[in-house]
mmCIF file of C-alpha atoms in Angstrom:
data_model
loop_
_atom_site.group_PDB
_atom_site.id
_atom_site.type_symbol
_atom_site.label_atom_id
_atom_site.label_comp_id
_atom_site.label_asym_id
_atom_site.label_seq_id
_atom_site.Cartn_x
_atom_site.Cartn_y
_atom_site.Cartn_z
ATOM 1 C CA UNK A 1 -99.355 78.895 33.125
ATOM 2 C CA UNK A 2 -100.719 80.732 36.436
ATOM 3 C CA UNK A 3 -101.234 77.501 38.414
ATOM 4 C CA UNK A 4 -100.793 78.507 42.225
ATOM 5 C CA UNK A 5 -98.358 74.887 42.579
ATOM 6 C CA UNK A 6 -95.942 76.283 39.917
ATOM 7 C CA UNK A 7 -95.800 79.816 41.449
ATOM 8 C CA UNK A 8 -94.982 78.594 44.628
ATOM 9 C CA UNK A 9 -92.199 76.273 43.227
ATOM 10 C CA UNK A 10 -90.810 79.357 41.314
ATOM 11 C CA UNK A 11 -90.858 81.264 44.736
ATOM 12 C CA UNK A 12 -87.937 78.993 46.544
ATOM 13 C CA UNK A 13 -85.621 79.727 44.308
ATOM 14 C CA UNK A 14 -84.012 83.030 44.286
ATOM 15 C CA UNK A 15 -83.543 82.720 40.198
ATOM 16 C CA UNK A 16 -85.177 81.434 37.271
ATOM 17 C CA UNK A 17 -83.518 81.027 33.742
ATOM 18 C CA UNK A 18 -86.664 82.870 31.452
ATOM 19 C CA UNK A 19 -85.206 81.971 28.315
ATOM 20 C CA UNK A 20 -88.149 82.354 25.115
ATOM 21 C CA UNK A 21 -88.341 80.304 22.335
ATOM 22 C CA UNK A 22 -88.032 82.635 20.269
ATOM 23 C CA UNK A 23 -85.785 85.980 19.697
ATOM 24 C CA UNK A 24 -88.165 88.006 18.492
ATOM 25 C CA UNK A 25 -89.029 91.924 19.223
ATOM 26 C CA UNK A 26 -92.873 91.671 20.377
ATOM 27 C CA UNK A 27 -92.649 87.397 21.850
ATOM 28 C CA UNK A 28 -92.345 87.988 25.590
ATOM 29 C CA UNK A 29 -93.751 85.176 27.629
ATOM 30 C CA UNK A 30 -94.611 84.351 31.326
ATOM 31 C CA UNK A 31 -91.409 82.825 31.964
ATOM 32 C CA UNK A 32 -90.187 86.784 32.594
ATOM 33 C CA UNK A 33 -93.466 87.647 34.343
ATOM 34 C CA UNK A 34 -94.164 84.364 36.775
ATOM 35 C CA UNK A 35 -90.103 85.089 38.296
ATOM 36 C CA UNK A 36 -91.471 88.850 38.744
ATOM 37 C CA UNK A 37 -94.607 88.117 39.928
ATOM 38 C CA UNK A 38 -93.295 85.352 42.470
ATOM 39 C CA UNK A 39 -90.431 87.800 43.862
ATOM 40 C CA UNK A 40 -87.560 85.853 41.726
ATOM 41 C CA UNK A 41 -84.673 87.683 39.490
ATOM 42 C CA UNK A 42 -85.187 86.027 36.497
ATOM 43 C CA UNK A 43 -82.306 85.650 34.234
ATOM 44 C CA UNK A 44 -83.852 86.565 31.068
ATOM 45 C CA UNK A 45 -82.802 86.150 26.848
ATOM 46 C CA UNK A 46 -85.297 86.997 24.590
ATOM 47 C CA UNK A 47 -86.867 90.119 23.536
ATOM 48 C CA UNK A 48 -84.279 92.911 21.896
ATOM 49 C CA UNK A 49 -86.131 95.312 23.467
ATOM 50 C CA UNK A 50 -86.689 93.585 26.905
ATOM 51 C CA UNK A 51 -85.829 96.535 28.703
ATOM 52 C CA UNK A 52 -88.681 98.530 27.588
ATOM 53 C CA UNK A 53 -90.923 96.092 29.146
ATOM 54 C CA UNK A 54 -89.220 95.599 32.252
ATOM 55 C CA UNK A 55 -90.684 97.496 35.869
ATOM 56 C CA UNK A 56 -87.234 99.138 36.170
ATOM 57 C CA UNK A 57 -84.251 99.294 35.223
ATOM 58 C CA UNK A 58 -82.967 97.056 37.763
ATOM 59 C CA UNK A 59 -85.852 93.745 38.002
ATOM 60 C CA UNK A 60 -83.634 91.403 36.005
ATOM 61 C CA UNK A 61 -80.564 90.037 34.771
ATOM 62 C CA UNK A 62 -80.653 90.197 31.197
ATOM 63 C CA UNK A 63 -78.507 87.668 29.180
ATOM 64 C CA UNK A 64 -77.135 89.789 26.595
ATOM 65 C CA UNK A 65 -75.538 91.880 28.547
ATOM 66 C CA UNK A 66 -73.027 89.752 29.710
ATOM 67 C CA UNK A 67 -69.465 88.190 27.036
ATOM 68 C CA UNK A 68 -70.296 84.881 28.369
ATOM 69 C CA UNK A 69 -72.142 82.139 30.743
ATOM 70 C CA UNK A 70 -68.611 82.627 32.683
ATOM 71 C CA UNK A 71 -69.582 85.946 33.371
ATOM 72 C CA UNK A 72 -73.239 85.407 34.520
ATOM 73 C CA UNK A 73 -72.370 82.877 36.705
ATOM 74 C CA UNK A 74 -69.795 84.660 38.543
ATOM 75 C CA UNK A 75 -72.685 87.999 38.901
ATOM 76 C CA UNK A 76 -75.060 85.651 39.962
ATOM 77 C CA UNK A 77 -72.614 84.045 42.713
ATOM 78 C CA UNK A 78 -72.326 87.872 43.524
ATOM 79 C CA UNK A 79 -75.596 88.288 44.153
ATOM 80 C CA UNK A 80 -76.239 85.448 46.160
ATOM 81 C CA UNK A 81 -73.194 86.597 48.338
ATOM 82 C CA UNK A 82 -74.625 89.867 49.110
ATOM 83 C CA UNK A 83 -77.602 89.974 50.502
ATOM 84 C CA UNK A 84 -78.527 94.198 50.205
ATOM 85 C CA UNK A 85 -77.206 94.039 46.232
ATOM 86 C CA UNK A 86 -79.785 91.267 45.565
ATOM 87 C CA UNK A 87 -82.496 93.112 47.071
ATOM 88 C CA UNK A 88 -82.316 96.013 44.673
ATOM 89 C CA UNK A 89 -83.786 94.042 42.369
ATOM 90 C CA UNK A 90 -86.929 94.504 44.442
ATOM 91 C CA UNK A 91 -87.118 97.851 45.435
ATOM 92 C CA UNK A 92 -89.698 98.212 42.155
ATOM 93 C CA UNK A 93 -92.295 96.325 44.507
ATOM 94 C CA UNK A 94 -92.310 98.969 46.692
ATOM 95 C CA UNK A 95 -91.602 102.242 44.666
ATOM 96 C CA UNK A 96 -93.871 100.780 41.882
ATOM 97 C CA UNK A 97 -93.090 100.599 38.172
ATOM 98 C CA UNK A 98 -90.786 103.287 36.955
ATOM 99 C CA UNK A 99 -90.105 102.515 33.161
ATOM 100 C CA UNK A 100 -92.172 104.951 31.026
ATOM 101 C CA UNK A 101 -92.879 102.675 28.497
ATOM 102 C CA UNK A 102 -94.397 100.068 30.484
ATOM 103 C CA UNK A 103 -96.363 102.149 31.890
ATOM 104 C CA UNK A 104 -98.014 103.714 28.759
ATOM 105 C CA UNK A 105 -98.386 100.723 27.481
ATOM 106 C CA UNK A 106 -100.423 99.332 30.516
ATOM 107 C CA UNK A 107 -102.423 102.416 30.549
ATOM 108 C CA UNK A 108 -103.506 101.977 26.802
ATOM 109 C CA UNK A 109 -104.112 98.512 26.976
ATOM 110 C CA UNK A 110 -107.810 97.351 27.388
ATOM 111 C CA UNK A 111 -106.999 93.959 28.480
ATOM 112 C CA UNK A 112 -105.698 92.242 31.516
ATOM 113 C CA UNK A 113 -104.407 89.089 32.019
ATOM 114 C CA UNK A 114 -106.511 86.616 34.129
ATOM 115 C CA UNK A 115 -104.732 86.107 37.622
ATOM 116 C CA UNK A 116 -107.813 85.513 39.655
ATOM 117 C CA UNK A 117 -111.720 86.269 40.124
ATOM 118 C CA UNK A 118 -111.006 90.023 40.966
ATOM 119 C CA UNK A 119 -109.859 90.595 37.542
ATOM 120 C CA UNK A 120 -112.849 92.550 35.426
ATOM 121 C CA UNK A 121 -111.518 93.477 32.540
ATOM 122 C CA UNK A 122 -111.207 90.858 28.808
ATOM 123 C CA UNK A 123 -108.069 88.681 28.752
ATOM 124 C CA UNK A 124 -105.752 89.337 26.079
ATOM 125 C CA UNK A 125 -107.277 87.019 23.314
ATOM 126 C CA UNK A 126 -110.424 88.756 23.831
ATOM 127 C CA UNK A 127 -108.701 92.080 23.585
ATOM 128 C CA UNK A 128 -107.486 91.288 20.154
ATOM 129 C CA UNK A 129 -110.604 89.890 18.608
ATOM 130 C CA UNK A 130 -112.030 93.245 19.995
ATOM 131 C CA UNK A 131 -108.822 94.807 18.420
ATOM 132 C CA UNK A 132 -109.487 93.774 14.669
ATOM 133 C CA UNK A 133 -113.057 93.914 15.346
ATOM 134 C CA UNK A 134 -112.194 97.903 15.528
ATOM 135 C CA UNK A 135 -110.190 97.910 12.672
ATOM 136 C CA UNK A 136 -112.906 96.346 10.385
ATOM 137 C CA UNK A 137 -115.508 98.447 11.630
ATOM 138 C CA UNK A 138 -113.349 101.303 11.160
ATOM 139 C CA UNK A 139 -113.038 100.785 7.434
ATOM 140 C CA UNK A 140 -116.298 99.627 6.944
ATOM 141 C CA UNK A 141 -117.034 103.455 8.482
ATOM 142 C CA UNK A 142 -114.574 104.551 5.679
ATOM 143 C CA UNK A 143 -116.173 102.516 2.543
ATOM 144 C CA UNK A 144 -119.185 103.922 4.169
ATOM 145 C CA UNK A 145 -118.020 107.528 3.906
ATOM 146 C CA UNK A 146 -116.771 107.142 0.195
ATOM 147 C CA UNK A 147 -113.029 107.297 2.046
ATOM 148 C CA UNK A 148 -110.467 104.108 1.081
ATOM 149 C CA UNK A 149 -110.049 101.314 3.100
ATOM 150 C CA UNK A 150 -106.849 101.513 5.752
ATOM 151 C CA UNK A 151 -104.539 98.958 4.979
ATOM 152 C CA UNK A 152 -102.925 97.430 8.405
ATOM 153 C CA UNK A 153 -99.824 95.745 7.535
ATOM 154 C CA UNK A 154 -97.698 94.332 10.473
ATOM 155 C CA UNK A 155 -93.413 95.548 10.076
ATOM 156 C CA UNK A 156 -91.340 92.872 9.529
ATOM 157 C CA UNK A 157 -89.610 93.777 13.421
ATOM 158 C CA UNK A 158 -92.950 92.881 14.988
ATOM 159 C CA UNK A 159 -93.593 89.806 12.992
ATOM 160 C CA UNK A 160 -90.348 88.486 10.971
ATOM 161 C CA UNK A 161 -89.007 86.502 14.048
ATOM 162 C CA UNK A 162 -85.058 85.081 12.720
ATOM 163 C CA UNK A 163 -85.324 81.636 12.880
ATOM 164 C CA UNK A 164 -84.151 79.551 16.061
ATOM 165 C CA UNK A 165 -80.687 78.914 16.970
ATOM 166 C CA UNK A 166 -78.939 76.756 19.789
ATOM 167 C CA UNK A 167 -76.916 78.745 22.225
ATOM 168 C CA UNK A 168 -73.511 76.628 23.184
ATOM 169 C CA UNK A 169 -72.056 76.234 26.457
ATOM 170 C CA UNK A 170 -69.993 79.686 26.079
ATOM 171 C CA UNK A 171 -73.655 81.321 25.599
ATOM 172 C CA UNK A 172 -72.987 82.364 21.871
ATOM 173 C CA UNK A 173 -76.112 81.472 19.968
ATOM 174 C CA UNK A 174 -75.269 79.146 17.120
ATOM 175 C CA UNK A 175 -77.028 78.586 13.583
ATOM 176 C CA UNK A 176 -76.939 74.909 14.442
ATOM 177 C CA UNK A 177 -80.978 73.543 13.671
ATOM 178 C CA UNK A 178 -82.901 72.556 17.160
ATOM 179 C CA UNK A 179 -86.189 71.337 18.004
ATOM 180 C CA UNK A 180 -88.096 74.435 17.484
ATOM 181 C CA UNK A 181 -86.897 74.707 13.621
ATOM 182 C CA UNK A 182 -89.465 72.444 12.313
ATOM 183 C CA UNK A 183 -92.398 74.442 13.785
ATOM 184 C CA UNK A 184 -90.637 77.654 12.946
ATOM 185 C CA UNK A 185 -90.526 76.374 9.389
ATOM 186 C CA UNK A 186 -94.200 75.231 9.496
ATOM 187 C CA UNK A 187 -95.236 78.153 10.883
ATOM 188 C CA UNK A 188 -93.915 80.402 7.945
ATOM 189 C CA UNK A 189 -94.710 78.559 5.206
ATOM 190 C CA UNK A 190 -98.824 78.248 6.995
ATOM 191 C CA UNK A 191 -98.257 82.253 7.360
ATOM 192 C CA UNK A 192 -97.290 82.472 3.300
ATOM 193 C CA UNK A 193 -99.699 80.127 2.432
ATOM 194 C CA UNK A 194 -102.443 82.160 4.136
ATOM 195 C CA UNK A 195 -101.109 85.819 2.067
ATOM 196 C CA UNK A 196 -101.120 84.141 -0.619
ATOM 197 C CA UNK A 197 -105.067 82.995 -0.392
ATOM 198 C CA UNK A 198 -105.735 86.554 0.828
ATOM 199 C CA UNK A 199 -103.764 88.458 -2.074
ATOM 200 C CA UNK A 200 -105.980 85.718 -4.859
ATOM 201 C CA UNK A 201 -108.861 85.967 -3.060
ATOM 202 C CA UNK A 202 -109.040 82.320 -2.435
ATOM 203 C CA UNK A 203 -110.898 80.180 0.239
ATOM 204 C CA UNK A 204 -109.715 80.645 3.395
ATOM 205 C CA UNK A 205 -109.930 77.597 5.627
ATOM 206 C CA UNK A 206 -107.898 75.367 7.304
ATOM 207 C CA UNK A 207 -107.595 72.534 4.411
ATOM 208 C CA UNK A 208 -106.775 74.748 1.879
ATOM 209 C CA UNK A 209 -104.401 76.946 3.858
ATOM 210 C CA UNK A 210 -102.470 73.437 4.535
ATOM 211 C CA UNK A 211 -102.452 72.354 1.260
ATOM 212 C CA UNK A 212 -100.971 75.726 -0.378
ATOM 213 C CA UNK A 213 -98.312 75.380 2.458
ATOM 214 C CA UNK A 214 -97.623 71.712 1.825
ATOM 215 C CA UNK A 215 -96.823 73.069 -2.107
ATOM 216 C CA UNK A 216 -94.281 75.741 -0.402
ATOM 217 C CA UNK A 217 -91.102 73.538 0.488
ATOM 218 C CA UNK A 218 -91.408 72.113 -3.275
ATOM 219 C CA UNK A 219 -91.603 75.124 -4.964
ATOM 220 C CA UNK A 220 -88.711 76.822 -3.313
ATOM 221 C CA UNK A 221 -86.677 73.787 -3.919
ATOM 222 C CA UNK A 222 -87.483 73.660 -7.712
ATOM 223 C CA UNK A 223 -86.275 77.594 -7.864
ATOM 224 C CA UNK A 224 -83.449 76.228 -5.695
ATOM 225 C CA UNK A 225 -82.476 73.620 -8.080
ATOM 226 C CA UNK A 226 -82.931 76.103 -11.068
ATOM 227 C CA UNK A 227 -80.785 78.797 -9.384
ATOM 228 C CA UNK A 228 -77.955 76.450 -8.994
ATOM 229 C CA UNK A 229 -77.826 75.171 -12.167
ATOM 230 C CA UNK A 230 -77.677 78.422 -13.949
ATOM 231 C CA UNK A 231 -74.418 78.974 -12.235
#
């Protein structure tokens, strides 16, 4: 993910398609932040709300802006053509990061992500062990203090990723099935199968998650089955 080799292959090119797996609010992945890192525009589809976590308003060219793959294309070839437009997209280097958000949210933070020896400060798995680490301690404070429990339920827009779709050669996204639909699938039913344990107070471990989620795909197909017949 930061191996030097793949920076410096990134670097040559004066674009990189940073297109997630997955559509989802919260999922943004270094295939935005290795272009920006590296001094590339990256051409970026993911995130709804990319442009909150962007340096500025003008550090990449984001997909769903545009009707079509026609249209890229022919702003890209722009950019390519004109040497002073293309380098506006750099200017954030220099003047530093000027959206708001991002830089709350890397003020706030207490992780880092691990570029090199000089970097102190946990990397972002460690930061979220320490994370729910707080938040247990925090109601164990409460239970303590004869005060309920907090409840910490994640919103359906930072967790209820849509499922994967293809997008077509006109760059309309498409409800055809792809590769990534059978781990999305697994995925959800593992994530059910886990509430569920949690809401019976069952055994939590990795057996017994899989086997509730094995169970999943049957059940809904037998309420399915039942649904359609009482048509």
């Amino acid at each position: 993910m930061l191996d030097d080799e793949f920076f410096q292959l990134i670097a040559k090119y004066k674009f990189a398609i940073a297109i997630e797996n997955a559509i989802c609010e919260d999922y943004v992945t270094e295939k935005l932040w290795r272009p920006l890192h590296v001094g590339t525009i990256p051409i970026v589809l993911g995130s709804p709300r990319i442009k909150d976590l962007l340096p500025s308003n003008k550090s990449a060219i984001v997909v769903d802006d545009y009707d079509s793959v026609e249209d890229i294309a022919r702003y890209i070839n722009h950019l390519d053509s004109y040497d002073e437009e293309y380098d506006q997209y750099f200017n954030w280097k220099t003047t530093g990061i000027t959206n708001d958000y991002l830089l709350q949210l890397l003020a706030t933070r207490d992780w880092e992500v691990d570029y090199g020896p000089d970097v102190k400060g946990k990397d972002f798995f460690e930061g979220f062990e320490c994370f729910v680490c707080r938040r247990v301690h925090e109601n164990i404070r409460r239970e303590k203090d004869g005060k309920d429990p907090l409840r910490y339920q994640a919103a359906l827009n930072h967790y209820g990723c849509p499922a994967p779709v293809k997008v077509n050669d006109k760059g309309q996204r498409t409800l055809e099935n792809h590769i990534f639909m059978e781990s999305f699938t697994k995925h959800k039913y593992l994530a059910k199968a886990l509430q569920y344990h949690l809401d019976k107070n069952l055994l939590v471990d990795e057996e017994s998650i899989q086997q509730t989620a094995d169970k999943i795909p049957k059940t809904q197909g037998s309420l399915q089955h039942k649904r359609q017949s009482s048509v």
